[in-house]
Short mmCIF file of C-alpha atoms in Angstrom, two decimals:
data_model
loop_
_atom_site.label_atom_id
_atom_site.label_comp_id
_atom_site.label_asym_id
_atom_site.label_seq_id
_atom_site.Cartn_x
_atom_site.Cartn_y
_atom_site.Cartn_z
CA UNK Y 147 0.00 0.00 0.00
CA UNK Y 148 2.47 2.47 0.26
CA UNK Y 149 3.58 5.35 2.91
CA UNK Y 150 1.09 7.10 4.03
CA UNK Y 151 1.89 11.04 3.12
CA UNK Y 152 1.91 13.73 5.46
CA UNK Y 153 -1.25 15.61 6.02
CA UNK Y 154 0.07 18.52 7.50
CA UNK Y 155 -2.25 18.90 10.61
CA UNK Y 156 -2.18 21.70 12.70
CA UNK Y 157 -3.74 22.33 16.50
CA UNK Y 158 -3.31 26.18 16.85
CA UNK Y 159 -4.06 27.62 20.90
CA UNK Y 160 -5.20 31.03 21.10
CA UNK Y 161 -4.30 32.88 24.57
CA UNK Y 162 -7.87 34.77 23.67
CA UNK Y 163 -6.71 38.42 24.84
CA UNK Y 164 -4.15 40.94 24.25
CA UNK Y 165 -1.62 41.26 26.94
CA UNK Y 166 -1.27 44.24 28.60
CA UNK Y 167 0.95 46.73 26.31
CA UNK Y 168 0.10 44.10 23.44
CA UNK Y 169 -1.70 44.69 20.01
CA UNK Y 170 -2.09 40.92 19.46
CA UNK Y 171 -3.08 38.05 21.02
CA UNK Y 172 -0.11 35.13 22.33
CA UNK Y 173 -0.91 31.72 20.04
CA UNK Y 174 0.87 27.86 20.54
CA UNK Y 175 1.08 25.50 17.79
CA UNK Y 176 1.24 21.78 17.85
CA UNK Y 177 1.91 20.20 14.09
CA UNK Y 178 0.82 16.76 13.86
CA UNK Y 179 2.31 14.53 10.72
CA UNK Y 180 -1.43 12.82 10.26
CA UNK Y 181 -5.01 13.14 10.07
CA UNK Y 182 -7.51 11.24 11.99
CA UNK Y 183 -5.24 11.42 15.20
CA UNK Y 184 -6.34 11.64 19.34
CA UNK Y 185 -4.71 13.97 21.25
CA UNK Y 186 -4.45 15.13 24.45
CA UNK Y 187 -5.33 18.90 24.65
CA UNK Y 188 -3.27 20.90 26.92
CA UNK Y 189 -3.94 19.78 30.29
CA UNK Y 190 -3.77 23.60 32.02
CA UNK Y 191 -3.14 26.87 29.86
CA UNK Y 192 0.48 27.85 29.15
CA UNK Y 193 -0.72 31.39 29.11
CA UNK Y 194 -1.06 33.45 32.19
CA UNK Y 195 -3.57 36.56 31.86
CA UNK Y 196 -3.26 38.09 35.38
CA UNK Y 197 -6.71 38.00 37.88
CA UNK Y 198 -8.41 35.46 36.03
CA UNK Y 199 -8.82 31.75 35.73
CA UNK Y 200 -8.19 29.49 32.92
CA UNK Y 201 -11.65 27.25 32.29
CA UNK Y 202 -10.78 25.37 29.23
CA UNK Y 203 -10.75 25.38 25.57
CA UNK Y 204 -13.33 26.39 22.68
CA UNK Y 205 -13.44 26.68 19.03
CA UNK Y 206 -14.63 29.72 19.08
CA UNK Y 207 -13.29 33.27 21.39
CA UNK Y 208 -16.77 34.01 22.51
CA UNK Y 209 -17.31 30.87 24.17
CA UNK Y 210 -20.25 30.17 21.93
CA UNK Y 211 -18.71 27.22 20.07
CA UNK Y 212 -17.61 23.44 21.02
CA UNK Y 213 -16.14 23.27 24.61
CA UNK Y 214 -13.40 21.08 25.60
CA UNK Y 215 -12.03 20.70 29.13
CA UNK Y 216 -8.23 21.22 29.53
CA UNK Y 217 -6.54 17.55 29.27
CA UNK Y 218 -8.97 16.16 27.73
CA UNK Y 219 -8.87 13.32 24.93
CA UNK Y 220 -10.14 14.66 21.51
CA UNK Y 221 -9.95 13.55 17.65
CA UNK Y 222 -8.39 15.69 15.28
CA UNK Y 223 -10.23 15.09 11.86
CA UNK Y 224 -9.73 18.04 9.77
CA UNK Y 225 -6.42 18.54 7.92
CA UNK Y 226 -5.22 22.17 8.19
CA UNK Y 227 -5.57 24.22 11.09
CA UNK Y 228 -7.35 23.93 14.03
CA UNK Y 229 -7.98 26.97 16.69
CA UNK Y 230 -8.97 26.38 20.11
CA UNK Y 231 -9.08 29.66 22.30
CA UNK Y 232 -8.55 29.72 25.92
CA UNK Y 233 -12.10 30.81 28.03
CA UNK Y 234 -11.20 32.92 31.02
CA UNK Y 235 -13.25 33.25 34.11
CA UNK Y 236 -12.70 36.33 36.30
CA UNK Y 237 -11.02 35.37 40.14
CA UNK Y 238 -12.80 36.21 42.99
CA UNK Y 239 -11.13 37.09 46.21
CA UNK Y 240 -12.64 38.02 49.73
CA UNK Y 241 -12.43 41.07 51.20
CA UNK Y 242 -12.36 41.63 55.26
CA UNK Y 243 -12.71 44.56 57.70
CA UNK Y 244 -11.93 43.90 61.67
CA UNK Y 245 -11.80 46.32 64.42
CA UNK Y 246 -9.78 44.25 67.22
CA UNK Y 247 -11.70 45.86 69.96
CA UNK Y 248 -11.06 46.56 73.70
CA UNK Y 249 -11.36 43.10 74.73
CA UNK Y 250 -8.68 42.11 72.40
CA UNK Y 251 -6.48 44.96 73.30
CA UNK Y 252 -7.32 47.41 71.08
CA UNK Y 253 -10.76 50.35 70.62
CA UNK Y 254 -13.47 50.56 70.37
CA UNK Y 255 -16.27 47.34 70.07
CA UNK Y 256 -14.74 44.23 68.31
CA UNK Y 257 -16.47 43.81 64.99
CA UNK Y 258 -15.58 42.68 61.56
CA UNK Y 259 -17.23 42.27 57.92
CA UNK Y 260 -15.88 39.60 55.31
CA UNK Y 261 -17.70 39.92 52.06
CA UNK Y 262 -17.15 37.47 49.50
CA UNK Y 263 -17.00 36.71 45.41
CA UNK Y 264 -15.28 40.46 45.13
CA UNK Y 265 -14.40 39.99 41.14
CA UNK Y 266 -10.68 41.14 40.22
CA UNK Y 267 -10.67 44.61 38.97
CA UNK Y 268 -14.05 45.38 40.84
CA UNK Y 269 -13.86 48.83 43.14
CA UNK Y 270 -13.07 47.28 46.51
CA UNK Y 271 -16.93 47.43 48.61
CA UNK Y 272 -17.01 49.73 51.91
CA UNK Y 273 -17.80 47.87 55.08
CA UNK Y 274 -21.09 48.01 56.76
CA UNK Y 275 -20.10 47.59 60.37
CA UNK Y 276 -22.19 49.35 63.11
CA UNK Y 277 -21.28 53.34 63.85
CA UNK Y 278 -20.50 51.69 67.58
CA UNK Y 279 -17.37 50.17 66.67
CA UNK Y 280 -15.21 53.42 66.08
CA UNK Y 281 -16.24 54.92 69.47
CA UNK Y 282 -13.57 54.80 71.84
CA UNK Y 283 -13.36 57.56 74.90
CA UNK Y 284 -9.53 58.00 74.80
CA UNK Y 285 -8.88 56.71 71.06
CA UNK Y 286 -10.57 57.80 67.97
CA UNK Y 287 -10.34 55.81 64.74
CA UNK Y 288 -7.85 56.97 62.12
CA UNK Y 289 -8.33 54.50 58.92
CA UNK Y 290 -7.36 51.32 57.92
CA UNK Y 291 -3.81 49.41 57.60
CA UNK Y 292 -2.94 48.35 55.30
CA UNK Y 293 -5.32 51.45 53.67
CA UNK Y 294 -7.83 50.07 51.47
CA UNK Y 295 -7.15 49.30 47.49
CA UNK Y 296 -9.35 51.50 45.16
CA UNK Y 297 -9.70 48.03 43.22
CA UNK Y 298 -10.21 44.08 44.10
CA UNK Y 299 -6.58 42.21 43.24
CA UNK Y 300 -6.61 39.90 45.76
CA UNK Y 301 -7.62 38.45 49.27
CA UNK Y 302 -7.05 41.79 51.71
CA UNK Y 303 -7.75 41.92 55.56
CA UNK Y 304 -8.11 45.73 56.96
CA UNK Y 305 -7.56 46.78 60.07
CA UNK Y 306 -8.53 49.50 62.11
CA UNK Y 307 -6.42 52.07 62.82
CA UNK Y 308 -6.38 54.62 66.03
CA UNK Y 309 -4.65 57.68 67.71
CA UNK Y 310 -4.55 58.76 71.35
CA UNK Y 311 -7.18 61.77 71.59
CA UNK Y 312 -5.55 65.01 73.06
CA UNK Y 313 -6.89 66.10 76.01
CA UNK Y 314 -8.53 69.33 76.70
CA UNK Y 315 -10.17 70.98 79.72
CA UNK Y 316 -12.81 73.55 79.19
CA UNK Y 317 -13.96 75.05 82.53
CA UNK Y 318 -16.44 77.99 83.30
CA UNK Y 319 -15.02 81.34 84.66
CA UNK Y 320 -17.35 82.57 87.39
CA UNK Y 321 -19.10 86.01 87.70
CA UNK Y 322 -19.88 87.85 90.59
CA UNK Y 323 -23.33 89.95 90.42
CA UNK Y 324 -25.84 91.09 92.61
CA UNK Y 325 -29.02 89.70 91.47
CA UNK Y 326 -31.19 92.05 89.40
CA UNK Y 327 -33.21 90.46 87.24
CA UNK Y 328 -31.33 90.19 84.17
CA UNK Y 329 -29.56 87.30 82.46
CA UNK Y 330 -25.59 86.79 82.50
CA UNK Y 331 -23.29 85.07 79.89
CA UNK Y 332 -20.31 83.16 80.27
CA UNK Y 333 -16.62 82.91 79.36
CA UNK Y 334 -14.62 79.84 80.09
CA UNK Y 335 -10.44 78.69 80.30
CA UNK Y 336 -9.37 76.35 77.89
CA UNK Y 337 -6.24 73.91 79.14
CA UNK Y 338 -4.87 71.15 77.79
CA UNK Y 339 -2.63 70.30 74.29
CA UNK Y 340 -4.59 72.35 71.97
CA UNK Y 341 -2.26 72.16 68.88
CA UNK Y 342 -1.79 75.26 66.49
CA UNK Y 343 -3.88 76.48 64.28
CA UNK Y 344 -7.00 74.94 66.00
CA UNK Y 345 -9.96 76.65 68.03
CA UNK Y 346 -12.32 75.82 70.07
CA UNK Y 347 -16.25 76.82 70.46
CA UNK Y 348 -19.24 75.94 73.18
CA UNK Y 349 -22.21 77.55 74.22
CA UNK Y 350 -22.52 79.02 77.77
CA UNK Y 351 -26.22 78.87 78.78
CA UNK Y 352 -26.88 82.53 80.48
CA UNK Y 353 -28.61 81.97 83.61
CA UNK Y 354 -29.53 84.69 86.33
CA UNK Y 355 -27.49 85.78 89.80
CA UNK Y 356 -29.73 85.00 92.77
CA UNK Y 357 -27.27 86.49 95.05
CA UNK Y 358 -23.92 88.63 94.96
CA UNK Y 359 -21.88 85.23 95.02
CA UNK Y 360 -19.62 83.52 92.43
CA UNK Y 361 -21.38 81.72 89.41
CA UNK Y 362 -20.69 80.42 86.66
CA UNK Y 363 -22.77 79.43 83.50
CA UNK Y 364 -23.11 75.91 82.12
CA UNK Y 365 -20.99 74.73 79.03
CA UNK Y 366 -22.39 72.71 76.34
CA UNK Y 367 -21.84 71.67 72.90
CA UNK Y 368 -17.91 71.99 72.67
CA UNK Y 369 -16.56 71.76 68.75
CA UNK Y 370 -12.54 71.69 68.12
CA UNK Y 371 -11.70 73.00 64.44
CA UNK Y 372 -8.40 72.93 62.25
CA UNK Y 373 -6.56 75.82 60.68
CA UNK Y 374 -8.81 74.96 57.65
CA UNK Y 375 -12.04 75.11 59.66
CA UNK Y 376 -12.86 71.30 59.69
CA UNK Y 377 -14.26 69.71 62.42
CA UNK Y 378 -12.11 67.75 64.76
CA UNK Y 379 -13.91 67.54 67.44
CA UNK Y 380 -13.11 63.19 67.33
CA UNK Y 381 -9.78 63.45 68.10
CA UNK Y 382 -10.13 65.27 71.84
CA UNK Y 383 -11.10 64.03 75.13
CA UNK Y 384 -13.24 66.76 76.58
CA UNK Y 385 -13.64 67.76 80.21
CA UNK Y 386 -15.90 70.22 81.42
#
């Protein structure tokens, strides 16, 4: 009967996207001498496409064609070429926020969020956890460590951050009047580390001299500011 002629087969793998900086897609080829042969398809992709996960092969890109599983056993029965493109799934990581809390040694209430099947490349989600967790009397909460990715690239754990509040006194100067009828204001000392550039405001409530002794008004409603006029008031430890 003769030798059998070549038949010049050809399996051609198609990465199925353009690396990054890339104007064309990466491509394998396996040449087989005949027709009519079984192969094993390659078992995992050789190409790497960064936050996603190779699913298989398919003879089409868009998925829309025949599907073969990586590794598995096919016929190759058509002389020429034959494309199978790589299907990608996007990963999915986890994404957790924990406040240690005081009973672990740190502020606050202990509390933590994990929220799953973040895709890679998604904008990272904001926790959820209760307004009760970043109140601390002597700490106040400062952000997160490592602080928090503007995008999903992997498995991340948060943590709280804190800072020692400064301490600040605010007590009422008294008055002396003989009683008359009218209402008196209020002025009060301020003490304590108040750094520079920053101000503090309250309300005195006026009240009225009963007798020609020393009073002084109530103070309510202290606010700290910065130099730029922002509230601060979470980073002092008042005393009146």
């Amino acid at each position: 009967y003769g030798e059998v002629p070549a038949q010049n087969v050809r399996i051609t793998y198609h990465s199925n996207y353009k690396a990054d900086g890339s104007t064309a897609e990466t491509t394998q080829q396996s040449d087989l001498q005949y027709n009519n042969t079984e192969i094993t398809l390659a078992a995992s992709a050789t190409f790497t496409r960064t936050g996603y996960q190779f699913k298989g092969w398919n003879t089409q890109a868009d998925g829309k064609g025949t599907s073969f599983a990586a590794g598995s056993q096919v016929l190759i029965d058509r002389i020429g070429s034959n494309d199978l493109y790589a299907q990608w799934e996007k990963c999915k990581y986890t994404i957790t926020y924990i406040n240690e809390g005081k009973k672990k040694g740190g502020h606050g209430d202990y509390n933590y969020e994990t929220i799953h099947n973040c895709e890679y490349g998604s904008k990272t989600p904001t926790n959820s956890l209760s307004s009760n967790t970043f109140i601390d009397d002597d700490y106040y909460f400062t952000g997160w460590n490592p602080a928090v990715a503007e995008t999903v690239t992997a498995d991340a754990t948060y943590t709280a951050k804190w800072a020692k509040k400064t301490a600040i006194t605010i007590t009422a100067k008294t008055v002396e009047k003989t009683y008359d009828g009218e209402w008196i204001g209020g002025d009060a000392d301020i003490t304590g580390d108040l750094p520079a550039g920053c101000s503090v405001t309250f309300n005195c409530d006026p009240i009225k001299a009963v007798t020609k002794n020393p009073v002084s008004t109530n103070i309510n409603t202290p606010k700290v500011s910065d130099k730029f006029a922002k509230d601060v008031t979470d980073k002092f430890k008042i005393t009146i």
